[in-house]
Coordinates of C-alpha atoms in Angstrom, one line a residue:
M1 CA 220.0 -76.8 20.0
Q2 CA 221.0 -73.6 21.0
V3 CA 219.8 -70.6 19.2
D4 CA 222.1 -67.8 19.0
P5 CA 220.0 -64.4 19.2
N6 CA 223.0 -62.3 17.9
N7 CA 222.6 -64.5 14.7
A8 CA 218.4 -64.8 14.2
V9 CA 217.2 -63.5 11.0
Y10 CA 213.5 -62.7 9.9
T11 CA 211.5 -65.5 8.0
T12 CA 210.8 -63.4 4.6
D13 CA 208.1 -63.8 1.9
E14 CA 209.2 -63.9 -1.9
Y15 CA 209.5 -60.3 -1.7
G16 CA 211.3 -60.0 1.2
R17 CA 208.7 -58.9 3.7
P18 CA 209.0 -60.2 7.0
F19 CA 206.2 -62.6 9.0
I20 CA 204.7 -61.3 11.6
I21 CA 203.2 -64.4 13.9
L22 CA 200.6 -63.0 16.7
R23 CA 198.8 -65.2 18.9
E24 CA 195.5 -65.7 17.9
Q25 CA 193.3 -63.0 20.2
G26 CA 190.7 -63.4 22.9
R27 CA 187.6 -64.6 21.9
K28 CA 184.6 -62.4 22.3
T29 CA 181.8 -63.4 23.7
R30 CA 178.6 -61.5 22.6
T31 CA 174.7 -62.5 23.9
H32 CA 172.0 -60.1 22.3
G33 CA 168.5 -59.7 21.4
I34 CA 165.8 -61.4 23.6
E35 CA 168.4 -63.9 25.3
A36 CA 170.6 -61.0 26.4
I37 CA 167.7 -59.5 28.1
K38 CA 166.7 -62.6 30.0
S39 CA 170.5 -62.9 31.3
H40 CA 170.0 -59.5 33.0
I41 CA 166.6 -60.6 34.1
L42 CA 168.2 -63.9 35.7
A43 CA 171.0 -61.8 37.5
A44 CA 168.6 -58.7 38.6
R45 CA 166.4 -62.1 40.0
T46 CA 169.1 -63.6 41.7
V47 CA 169.8 -60.6 44.0
T48 CA 166.5 -59.5 44.9
N49 CA 165.9 -62.6 45.8
I50 CA 168.9 -62.7 48.6
I51 CA 168.0 -59.0 49.8
R52 CA 164.0 -59.9 49.8
T53 CA 163.9 -61.8 53.0
S54 CA 164.8 -58.6 55.0
L55 CA 162.1 -56.2 54.0
G56 CA 159.9 -54.9 56.8
P57 CA 159.9 -55.4 60.5
R58 CA 159.8 -59.3 60.4
G59 CA 162.8 -58.9 57.9
L60 CA 165.7 -61.6 58.5
D61 CA 169.5 -60.4 59.0
K62 CA 172.1 -61.4 56.5
I63 CA 175.9 -61.7 57.7
L64 CA 178.6 -60.8 55.9
I65 CA 182.0 -61.9 55.5
S66 CA 184.9 -59.6 54.1
P67 CA 187.8 -60.5 52.3
D68 CA 189.9 -59.7 55.8
G69 CA 187.7 -61.5 58.2
E70 CA 185.5 -58.6 58.8
I71 CA 181.7 -59.5 60.2
T72 CA 179.1 -57.4 59.6
V73 CA 175.2 -58.6 60.2
T74 CA 172.8 -55.8 59.1
N75 CA 169.4 -56.0 57.2
D76 CA 169.9 -53.0 55.8
G77 CA 169.5 -53.0 52.0
A78 CA 172.1 -51.0 50.6
T79 CA 175.1 -52.5 53.4
I80 CA 174.5 -55.6 52.1
L81 CA 174.4 -54.9 49.0
G82 CA 177.4 -53.0 48.8
Q83 CA 179.9 -55.5 50.4
M84 CA 178.5 -58.2 48.8
E85 CA 181.3 -59.0 45.4
V86 CA 178.8 -58.6 42.5
E87 CA 180.5 -59.3 39.2
H88 CA 177.5 -59.2 36.9
Q89 CA 177.1 -55.9 34.9
I90 CA 173.4 -56.0 35.4
A91 CA 173.3 -56.9 39.3
K92 CA 176.0 -53.6 39.7
L93 CA 172.8 -51.4 38.3
L94 CA 171.1 -53.2 41.3
V95 CA 173.8 -52.0 43.2
Q96 CA 174.3 -48.3 42.5
L97 CA 170.4 -48.4 42.5
S98 CA 170.4 -48.6 46.1
K99 CA 173.2 -46.5 46.6
S100 CA 171.0 -43.5 45.1
Q101 CA 168.1 -44.2 47.1
D102 CA 170.3 -44.0 50.4
D103 CA 172.1 -41.2 49.3
E104 CA 169.1 -39.6 48.7
I105 CA 166.7 -40.1 50.7
G106 CA 168.2 -42.8 53.5
D107 CA 165.9 -44.7 53.8
G108 CA 163.6 -47.2 51.6
T109 CA 166.8 -49.5 49.9
T110 CA 165.3 -52.7 50.7
G111 CA 162.1 -52.2 49.0
V112 CA 163.6 -50.2 45.9
V113 CA 165.9 -53.3 44.9
V114 CA 162.4 -55.3 45.5
L115 CA 160.4 -53.1 43.3
A116 CA 162.9 -53.6 40.6
G117 CA 163.7 -56.7 40.7
A118 CA 159.8 -57.9 40.2
L119 CA 159.0 -55.1 37.0
L120 CA 162.3 -57.4 34.9
E121 CA 160.3 -60.5 36.5
Q122 CA 157.3 -59.4 35.2
S123 CA 158.7 -57.9 31.7
E124 CA 160.2 -61.4 31.1
A125 CA 156.7 -62.6 30.8
L126 CA 155.9 -59.9 28.6
L127 CA 159.1 -60.6 26.2
D128 CA 157.8 -64.5 26.1
R129 CA 154.1 -63.3 24.4
G130 CA 156.4 -61.1 21.9
I131 CA 155.6 -57.5 23.5
H132 CA 159.4 -54.9 22.2
P133 CA 160.9 -54.4 25.1
I134 CA 160.4 -50.6 24.2
R135 CA 156.9 -50.6 24.4
I136 CA 157.3 -52.0 27.8
A137 CA 159.7 -50.2 28.7
D138 CA 156.9 -46.8 28.2
G139 CA 153.9 -48.8 29.4
F140 CA 156.3 -48.9 33.1
D141 CA 156.5 -45.6 32.7
R142 CA 152.4 -44.4 32.0
A143 CA 151.8 -46.3 35.1
C144 CA 154.9 -45.1 36.8
N145 CA 153.0 -41.7 36.3
V146 CA 149.7 -43.3 37.3
A147 CA 151.3 -44.6 40.8
V148 CA 153.3 -41.3 41.7
E149 CA 149.7 -39.7 40.9
E150 CA 148.0 -42.1 43.3
L151 CA 150.5 -41.7 46.2
D152 CA 150.0 -37.7 45.9
R153 CA 146.3 -38.7 46.4
I154 CA 146.1 -40.7 49.9
S155 CA 148.9 -39.3 50.7
D156 CA 148.5 -37.2 54.2
R157 CA 149.8 -33.9 55.8
V158 CA 151.6 -33.9 59.4
N159 CA 152.2 -31.3 61.5
F160 CA 155.0 -31.6 64.0
S161 CA 156.5 -28.2 65.6
K162 CA 159.9 -28.5 68.2
E163 CA 157.6 -28.9 70.9
N164 CA 155.0 -31.2 69.5
T165 CA 157.1 -34.4 67.7
E166 CA 155.3 -37.3 67.9
N167 CA 154.1 -37.6 64.5
L168 CA 158.3 -37.5 64.1
L169 CA 158.7 -39.7 66.3
K170 CA 156.1 -42.8 64.9
T171 CA 157.9 -42.1 61.8
A172 CA 161.2 -42.9 63.3
M173 CA 159.8 -45.7 65.3
T174 CA 158.9 -46.7 61.7
S175 CA 162.3 -47.0 60.2
L176 CA 163.6 -48.9 63.1
G177 CA 161.0 -51.4 63.6
S178 CA 162.9 -53.7 60.4
K179 CA 166.3 -53.1 62.5
I180 CA 168.4 -54.7 65.4
V181 CA 167.5 -52.2 67.7
S182 CA 164.4 -52.4 67.7
K183 CA 164.4 -53.7 71.6
E184 CA 165.0 -50.1 72.2
H185 CA 163.3 -48.6 69.6
E186 CA 161.4 -45.8 71.2
Q187 CA 164.5 -44.3 72.9
F188 CA 166.1 -44.6 69.6
A189 CA 163.9 -42.3 68.0
Q190 CA 163.6 -40.1 70.6
I191 CA 167.3 -39.8 69.9
A192 CA 166.9 -38.9 66.2
V193 CA 164.1 -37.0 66.2
D194 CA 165.9 -34.7 69.2
A195 CA 169.2 -34.9 66.8
V196 CA 167.0 -33.7 64.0
L197 CA 165.4 -31.2 65.7
T198 CA 168.5 -29.5 67.3
V199 CA 170.3 -29.3 63.8
A200 CA 166.9 -28.5 62.1
D201 CA 166.4 -24.8 60.4
L202 CA 162.4 -24.8 59.8
D203 CA 162.0 -22.3 57.8
R204 CA 164.1 -22.9 55.3
R205 CA 163.1 -26.8 55.9
D206 CA 166.6 -27.8 55.7
V207 CA 168.8 -30.3 58.4
P208 CA 172.8 -29.8 58.2
F209 CA 173.7 -33.5 58.2
D210 CA 177.7 -32.4 58.9
L211 CA 176.3 -31.1 62.3
I212 CA 175.1 -34.4 63.6
K213 CA 178.0 -36.7 64.3
V214 CA 177.6 -40.6 65.5
D215 CA 180.0 -42.3 67.5
G216 CA 180.0 -45.6 69.4
K217 CA 182.0 -48.0 71.4
V218 CA 182.2 -51.2 72.4
G219 CA 180.6 -51.5 76.4
G220 CA 177.1 -50.9 78.5
S221 CA 174.0 -51.9 76.1
L222 CA 172.2 -50.4 73.5
A223 CA 170.0 -48.3 76.3
D224 CA 173.0 -46.6 77.3
T225 CA 173.3 -45.1 74.1
T226 CA 173.0 -40.9 74.3
L227 CA 172.4 -37.4 72.6
I228 CA 175.1 -35.2 74.0
R229 CA 174.3 -31.8 73.3
G230 CA 178.2 -30.6 72.2
V231 CA 180.9 -32.6 70.3
L232 CA 182.2 -35.6 71.8
I233 CA 186.1 -37.1 70.9
D234 CA 187.6 -40.4 71.3
K235 CA 190.6 -38.4 72.9
D236 CA 191.9 -37.5 76.2
M237 CA 194.1 -35.1 78.0
S238 CA 198.1 -35.0 76.4
H239 CA 199.3 -35.1 79.8
P240 CA 197.9 -37.4 83.0
Q241 CA 198.3 -34.7 85.3
M242 CA 196.4 -32.1 83.5
P243 CA 192.8 -31.6 84.8
S244 CA 190.1 -33.5 83.5
V245 CA 187.0 -30.6 84.2
V246 CA 187.9 -27.4 82.4
R247 CA 184.7 -25.2 82.7
D248 CA 184.4 -21.9 80.5
A249 CA 186.7 -23.5 78.0
K250 CA 188.3 -20.7 76.0
I251 CA 189.6 -23.0 73.4
A252 CA 192.6 -22.5 70.8
I253 CA 192.3 -24.7 67.6
L254 CA 195.6 -24.9 66.5
T255 CA 196.5 -27.0 62.8
C256 CA 200.0 -26.1 63.4
P257 CA 202.6 -28.2 65.5
F258 CA 204.3 -27.4 69.2
E259 CA 207.7 -27.8 67.7
P260 CA 210.3 -25.3 66.7
P261 CA 210.3 -24.2 62.9
R262 CA 212.5 -26.5 60.6
P263 CA 212.8 -25.7 57.0
K264 CA 209.9 -26.9 54.5
T265 CA 213.0 -28.8 52.1
K266 CA 215.6 -31.8 53.1
H267 CA 217.8 -30.2 55.7
K268 CA 220.6 -31.4 58.1
L269 CA 222.0 -29.6 61.0
D270 CA 225.9 -30.2 61.3
I271 CA 226.8 -29.3 65.6
S272 CA 230.5 -29.6 65.8
T273 CA 231.0 -27.6 69.2
V274 CA 228.8 -27.8 72.3
E275 CA 228.1 -24.1 72.4
E276 CA 226.6 -25.0 69.9
F277 CA 224.1 -27.5 71.0
K278 CA 224.0 -25.2 74.0
R279 CA 222.5 -22.1 71.5
L280 CA 220.2 -24.9 69.5
K281 CA 218.7 -26.1 72.7
E282 CA 218.4 -22.3 74.0
Y283 CA 217.1 -21.6 70.4
E284 CA 214.4 -24.0 70.6
A285 CA 213.2 -22.9 74.8
S286 CA 213.0 -20.3 73.5
K287 CA 210.2 -21.0 70.7
F288 CA 208.2 -23.1 72.6
D289 CA 208.1 -20.6 75.2
D290 CA 207.0 -17.5 72.8
M291 CA 204.3 -20.3 71.5
I292 CA 202.7 -21.0 74.8
K293 CA 203.0 -17.1 75.9
R294 CA 201.2 -16.4 72.2
V295 CA 198.1 -18.8 73.2
K296 CA 198.6 -17.2 77.2
D297 CA 198.5 -14.0 76.0
T298 CA 195.2 -14.4 74.4
G299 CA 193.1 -16.0 77.1
A300 CA 192.7 -19.3 76.1
N301 CA 192.7 -21.8 78.9
L302 CA 192.4 -25.1 76.1
V303 CA 194.8 -25.8 73.3
I304 CA 193.0 -28.6 70.5
C305 CA 195.8 -29.3 68.2
Q306 CA 195.2 -31.4 65.0
W307 CA 198.7 -32.2 65.0
G308 CA 201.0 -33.8 68.1
F309 CA 204.0 -32.0 69.9
D310 CA 206.6 -33.9 71.8
D311 CA 207.4 -34.6 75.5
E312 CA 208.9 -30.9 76.3
A313 CA 206.1 -29.1 74.8
N314 CA 203.5 -31.2 76.4
H315 CA 205.5 -30.7 79.8
L316 CA 205.7 -26.8 79.4
L317 CA 201.9 -26.7 78.3
M318 CA 201.4 -28.7 82.0
Q319 CA 203.8 -26.5 84.0
N320 CA 201.9 -23.5 82.2
E321 CA 198.3 -24.9 83.8
L322 CA 197.3 -25.0 79.5
P323 CA 195.4 -28.2 79.4
A324 CA 196.2 -29.5 75.6
V325 CA 194.4 -32.4 73.4
R326 CA 196.5 -33.6 70.5
W327 CA 196.2 -35.6 67.0
V328 CA 192.6 -34.6 67.1
G329 CA 191.8 -35.6 63.2
G330 CA 190.5 -32.8 60.7
P331 CA 186.6 -33.5 60.3
E332 CA 186.5 -33.2 64.1
I333 CA 188.6 -30.1 64.6
E334 CA 185.6 -28.9 62.1
L335 CA 183.3 -29.7 64.2
I336 CA 184.7 -28.3 67.4
A337 CA 185.1 -25.1 65.3
I338 CA 181.4 -24.9 64.3
A339 CA 180.6 -26.1 67.9
T340 CA 182.1 -23.4 69.4
Q341 CA 181.8 -20.6 66.8
G342 CA 186.5 -20.7 67.0
R343 CA 188.7 -20.2 64.2
I344 CA 190.8 -23.2 62.9
V345 CA 194.1 -20.7 63.3
P346 CA 196.8 -22.5 61.2
R347 CA 199.7 -20.1 62.8
F348 CA 200.7 -18.9 66.6
E349 CA 201.6 -15.8 65.1
D350 CA 197.7 -15.4 63.7
L351 CA 196.3 -16.2 67.2
T352 CA 193.5 -13.5 68.4
P353 CA 191.0 -13.3 71.6
E354 CA 188.6 -13.0 69.1
K355 CA 189.4 -16.8 67.2
L356 CA 189.3 -18.5 70.7
G357 CA 185.9 -21.0 70.3
H358 CA 183.9 -21.0 74.0
A359 CA 182.6 -23.7 76.0
G360 CA 180.6 -24.0 79.0
I361 CA 182.0 -27.2 80.0
V362 CA 185.1 -30.0 78.8
R363 CA 185.3 -33.0 80.4
E364 CA 186.7 -36.0 80.1
I365 CA 184.8 -38.9 81.0
T366 CA 186.0 -42.6 81.7
F367 CA 184.6 -46.0 80.8
G368 CA 184.1 -49.0 83.2
T369 CA 187.3 -50.8 84.1
T370 CA 189.0 -49.6 81.0
R371 CA 190.9 -46.9 80.8
D372 CA 189.5 -45.3 77.8
K373 CA 188.9 -41.8 78.1
M374 CA 186.7 -39.5 75.9
L375 CA 186.7 -36.0 75.5
V376 CA 182.9 -34.0 76.0
I377 CA 182.3 -30.6 74.5
E378 CA 179.1 -29.6 76.1
D379 CA 177.2 -25.7 76.4
C380 CA 178.7 -24.9 73.3
A381 CA 178.1 -21.2 71.5
N382 CA 176.6 -22.9 68.3
S383 CA 174.2 -24.9 70.3
R384 CA 173.3 -27.0 67.3
A385 CA 175.9 -29.2 66.7
V386 CA 175.4 -32.8 68.8
T387 CA 176.6 -35.5 68.5
I388 CA 174.9 -39.5 69.0
F389 CA 177.0 -41.5 71.6
V390 CA 176.1 -45.1 70.8
R391 CA 177.1 -47.8 73.3
G392 CA 176.8 -52.0 72.6
S393 CA 177.9 -55.4 73.4
N394 CA 180.2 -55.6 70.6
K395 CA 181.1 -54.2 67.4
M396 CA 178.8 -55.2 65.3
I397 CA 175.7 -54.6 67.3
V398 CA 177.7 -50.6 67.7
D399 CA 177.8 -50.5 63.5
E400 CA 174.4 -52.0 63.3
A401 CA 173.1 -49.9 65.5
K402 CA 175.2 -46.6 64.0
R403 CA 173.4 -47.3 60.5
A404 CA 169.8 -47.5 62.0
L405 CA 170.2 -44.0 63.3
H406 CA 171.3 -42.7 60.4
D407 CA 167.8 -44.4 58.4
A408 CA 166.0 -42.9 61.4
I409 CA 167.5 -39.2 61.5
C410 CA 167.0 -39.5 56.8
A411 CA 162.8 -40.9 57.8
V412 CA 162.3 -37.7 60.2
R413 CA 165.2 -35.3 57.6
N414 CA 162.4 -36.0 54.9
L415 CA 159.7 -35.4 56.9
V416 CA 161.1 -32.1 57.9
V417 CA 161.7 -31.4 54.2
D418 CA 158.2 -32.4 53.1
N419 CA 155.6 -33.4 55.7
R420 CA 153.7 -35.4 53.9
V421 CA 153.5 -38.9 54.8
V422 CA 152.0 -42.6 53.3
Y423 CA 150.6 -45.2 55.0
G424 CA 153.2 -48.3 55.8
G425 CA 152.9 -51.9 55.7
G426 CA 152.5 -52.1 52.0
S427 CA 148.9 -50.2 51.8
A428 CA 150.2 -47.2 49.1
D429 CA 151.5 -50.2 47.3
I430 CA 148.5 -52.3 47.3
S431 CA 146.3 -48.7 46.6
C432 CA 149.2 -47.6 43.6
A433 CA 148.2 -51.2 42.1
I434 CA 144.5 -51.0 42.1
A435 CA 144.9 -47.5 40.4
V436 CA 147.4 -48.6 37.9
G437 CA 144.9 -51.6 37.0
K438 CA 141.8 -49.3 36.7
A439 CA 144.1 -46.9 34.4
A440 CA 145.2 -49.9 32.6
D441 CA 141.7 -50.7 31.5
E442 CA 141.4 -47.8 29.6
I443 CA 144.0 -47.5 27.6
P444 CA 143.3 -48.6 24.0
S445 CA 147.0 -49.1 22.7
I446 CA 149.9 -52.3 23.8
E447 CA 150.9 -50.5 26.4
Q448 CA 148.2 -51.7 29.4
Y449 CA 149.3 -54.9 29.0
A450 CA 153.0 -53.0 31.1
M451 CA 151.1 -51.8 33.2
R452 CA 149.2 -54.5 34.4
A453 CA 152.4 -56.3 34.8
F454 CA 153.3 -52.7 36.5
S455 CA 150.2 -53.2 39.1
S456 CA 151.1 -56.9 39.7
A457 CA 154.3 -55.7 40.3
L458 CA 153.6 -53.1 43.2
D459 CA 152.4 -56.4 44.8
S460 CA 155.4 -57.9 45.8
I461 CA 156.5 -55.7 48.5
P462 CA 153.2 -56.8 50.6
L463 CA 153.8 -60.3 49.6
A464 CA 157.3 -60.0 50.6
L465 CA 155.7 -58.4 53.7
A466 CA 153.4 -61.0 54.8
E467 CA 156.1 -63.7 54.3
N468 CA 158.3 -62.4 56.2
S469 CA 156.3 -62.3 58.7
G470 CA 154.7 -65.8 58.3
L471 CA 152.0 -65.3 57.3
S472 CA 149.8 -67.2 53.6
P473 CA 151.4 -63.9 51.3
I474 CA 148.6 -64.9 48.7
E475 CA 145.9 -65.3 51.0
T476 CA 146.3 -61.9 52.8
L477 CA 147.1 -60.0 49.9
A478 CA 143.9 -61.3 48.2
D479 CA 142.1 -60.1 51.7
I480 CA 143.6 -57.0 51.9
R481 CA 143.1 -56.3 48.4
S482 CA 139.6 -56.7 48.3
K483 CA 138.8 -54.8 51.4
Q484 CA 140.6 -51.7 50.3
V485 CA 138.1 -52.2 47.1
T486 CA 135.4 -52.6 48.8
E487 CA 135.6 -50.4 51.5
K488 CA 137.6 -47.4 49.5
N489 CA 140.2 -47.3 52.3
P490 CA 143.9 -47.3 51.0
L491 CA 145.0 -46.7 54.8
L492 CA 144.5 -50.8 55.1
G493 CA 148.0 -53.0 54.8
I494 CA 149.8 -56.4 56.4
D495 CA 149.3 -56.7 59.5
C496 CA 153.0 -58.0 59.5
N497 CA 153.4 -57.6 64.3
G498 CA 150.1 -59.5 64.4
R499 CA 148.1 -56.4 66.5
G500 CA 144.5 -57.8 65.3
H501 CA 143.7 -55.1 62.8
N502 CA 144.9 -53.7 59.3
D503 CA 145.1 -49.9 59.4
M504 CA 148.2 -48.5 59.1
K505 CA 146.9 -45.4 60.9
K506 CA 146.1 -46.5 63.8
Q507 CA 149.1 -49.3 63.8
F508 CA 151.0 -45.4 63.0
V509 CA 153.1 -46.8 60.3
Y510 CA 154.3 -43.9 58.4
D511 CA 156.5 -43.8 55.1
P512 CA 157.9 -40.3 53.9
L513 CA 155.8 -39.5 50.6
I514 CA 158.9 -38.8 49.4
S515 CA 160.8 -42.2 49.7
K516 CA 158.2 -44.0 48.3
R517 CA 157.9 -41.6 45.4
Q518 CA 161.9 -41.3 44.9
Q519 CA 161.6 -45.7 45.0
Y520 CA 158.8 -45.7 42.3
L521 CA 160.7 -43.5 40.1
L522 CA 164.4 -44.7 40.3
A523 CA 163.0 -48.8 40.0
T524 CA 161.0 -47.5 36.6
Q525 CA 164.0 -45.9 35.4
L526 CA 166.6 -48.5 36.2
V527 CA 164.0 -51.0 34.2
R528 CA 164.1 -49.1 31.2
A529 CA 167.7 -49.0 31.6
V530 CA 167.6 -52.5 31.6
L531 CA 165.4 -53.3 28.9
K532 CA 167.0 -51.4 26.3
I533 CA 170.3 -53.1 26.2
D534 CA 169.4 -56.2 23.9
D535 CA 174.0 -57.0 22.9
V536 CA 176.4 -57.9 25.1
I537 CA 179.4 -58.0 23.9
T538 CA 182.9 -59.5 26.1
A539 CA 186.3 -58.7 24.9
G540 CA 186.9 -62.2 26.4
E541 CA 191.1 -62.7 27.5
A542 CA 194.0 -64.1 24.8
E543 CA 194.0 -67.7 26.1
E544 CA 197.8 -68.7 28.1

């Protein structure tokens, strides 16, 4: 039966009010109380178990495939969690936890997630015993304070200078030990240390990261990776006949295009006669000549332009013996300006000799049998800008090497900021676990149970290290723990590399103190936040 919409009428009740019929609204789902906390703990454990196997020098890698088929192979905790499609709200908190460790410290992203997962696992047993979640969180906070104090007590100051870099090198090598580049890790560690010390301001204990650029190109092997004291850009000269080497370069850095001026609004030029066309052509030619004359008058012998220029401008630059590079991106332009101490010029009229950048040599480099070219700007006026140029047999290895270098650079930077270290291999964690266990025995209130649980959770890091190294985890941990107590030696840890002894100081396994401390503080804060959530209300979608 067909209904004519024009004749449709409301269905009304006896008072003439229309009925409004609504689709049944989406059902809300709700979990609350201990059940909600336990579901959160389960989600956190699932994420932790994925990442746990990639902890330490013998940790395994993960392969991540993005929706568009891009492959990433890595064992960097922040990268694994960042690229996983995580749906659960608490699992997302763990992803943000590893990201904040990465942003603040740069290294130790796997360890912080393993510790947070272990703390939540321990709190489940306490909840089953009927202890209130807030009492558990308070106990964890007290235990964290004890652990941080113990870290301060067992930490050592390491001395370094621009000449004596041995300790920085050992820290960088510890960071790189678990990465894919461990085959060349001495070379990579040296590159990381040199890069940081070149840009670091040791008096202010500051490392400006924007002066270190990490670039990579597929081809060659990891051993071909080099540190360039200058800037490397993935561009070549705009004309093949321009010289490939410019010595004593005076660089004009432009963000205005080599084009005749045109109105900013939509415009249209009507040309009705040949004379008008000729006049326009002459106007364009005179403008190009004027632009090139302005550049030449300043004494510049190299132009770096953010925009492109057409063939006519390119030809004129070539004729005037003015080498040029076009389409150089914004961040690269800024880095070139910092390195050469030039000024970025937005208009040709503003160009003066004082605004030019200076470099000892600008040269094109070519690779193997390909026609790929890159430009290297060396011997710059500001010698602090450096570029690390990573080579590798495929894109996957180049990307992972870049991530490994980032971690190593961050580890060295942390030592420049605060030169105290604790020793790795789980030795600091075992030492803190013993200290927290002792402190728990002296506390009369119910928090002592939470503190003992914190002590057990700290053991998860040495346990994971031992497991990933193919050792018997519980036996190894029990042996080292008893040795630490009887010998009162906090330097004993898991012998992951099979060196035959457990003294981490002799094995040169260095961890910056601020990295370890941040791990404890961040993990405890996250666990407190999770334990405080006792109700999850999800607004369900309406049924079709």
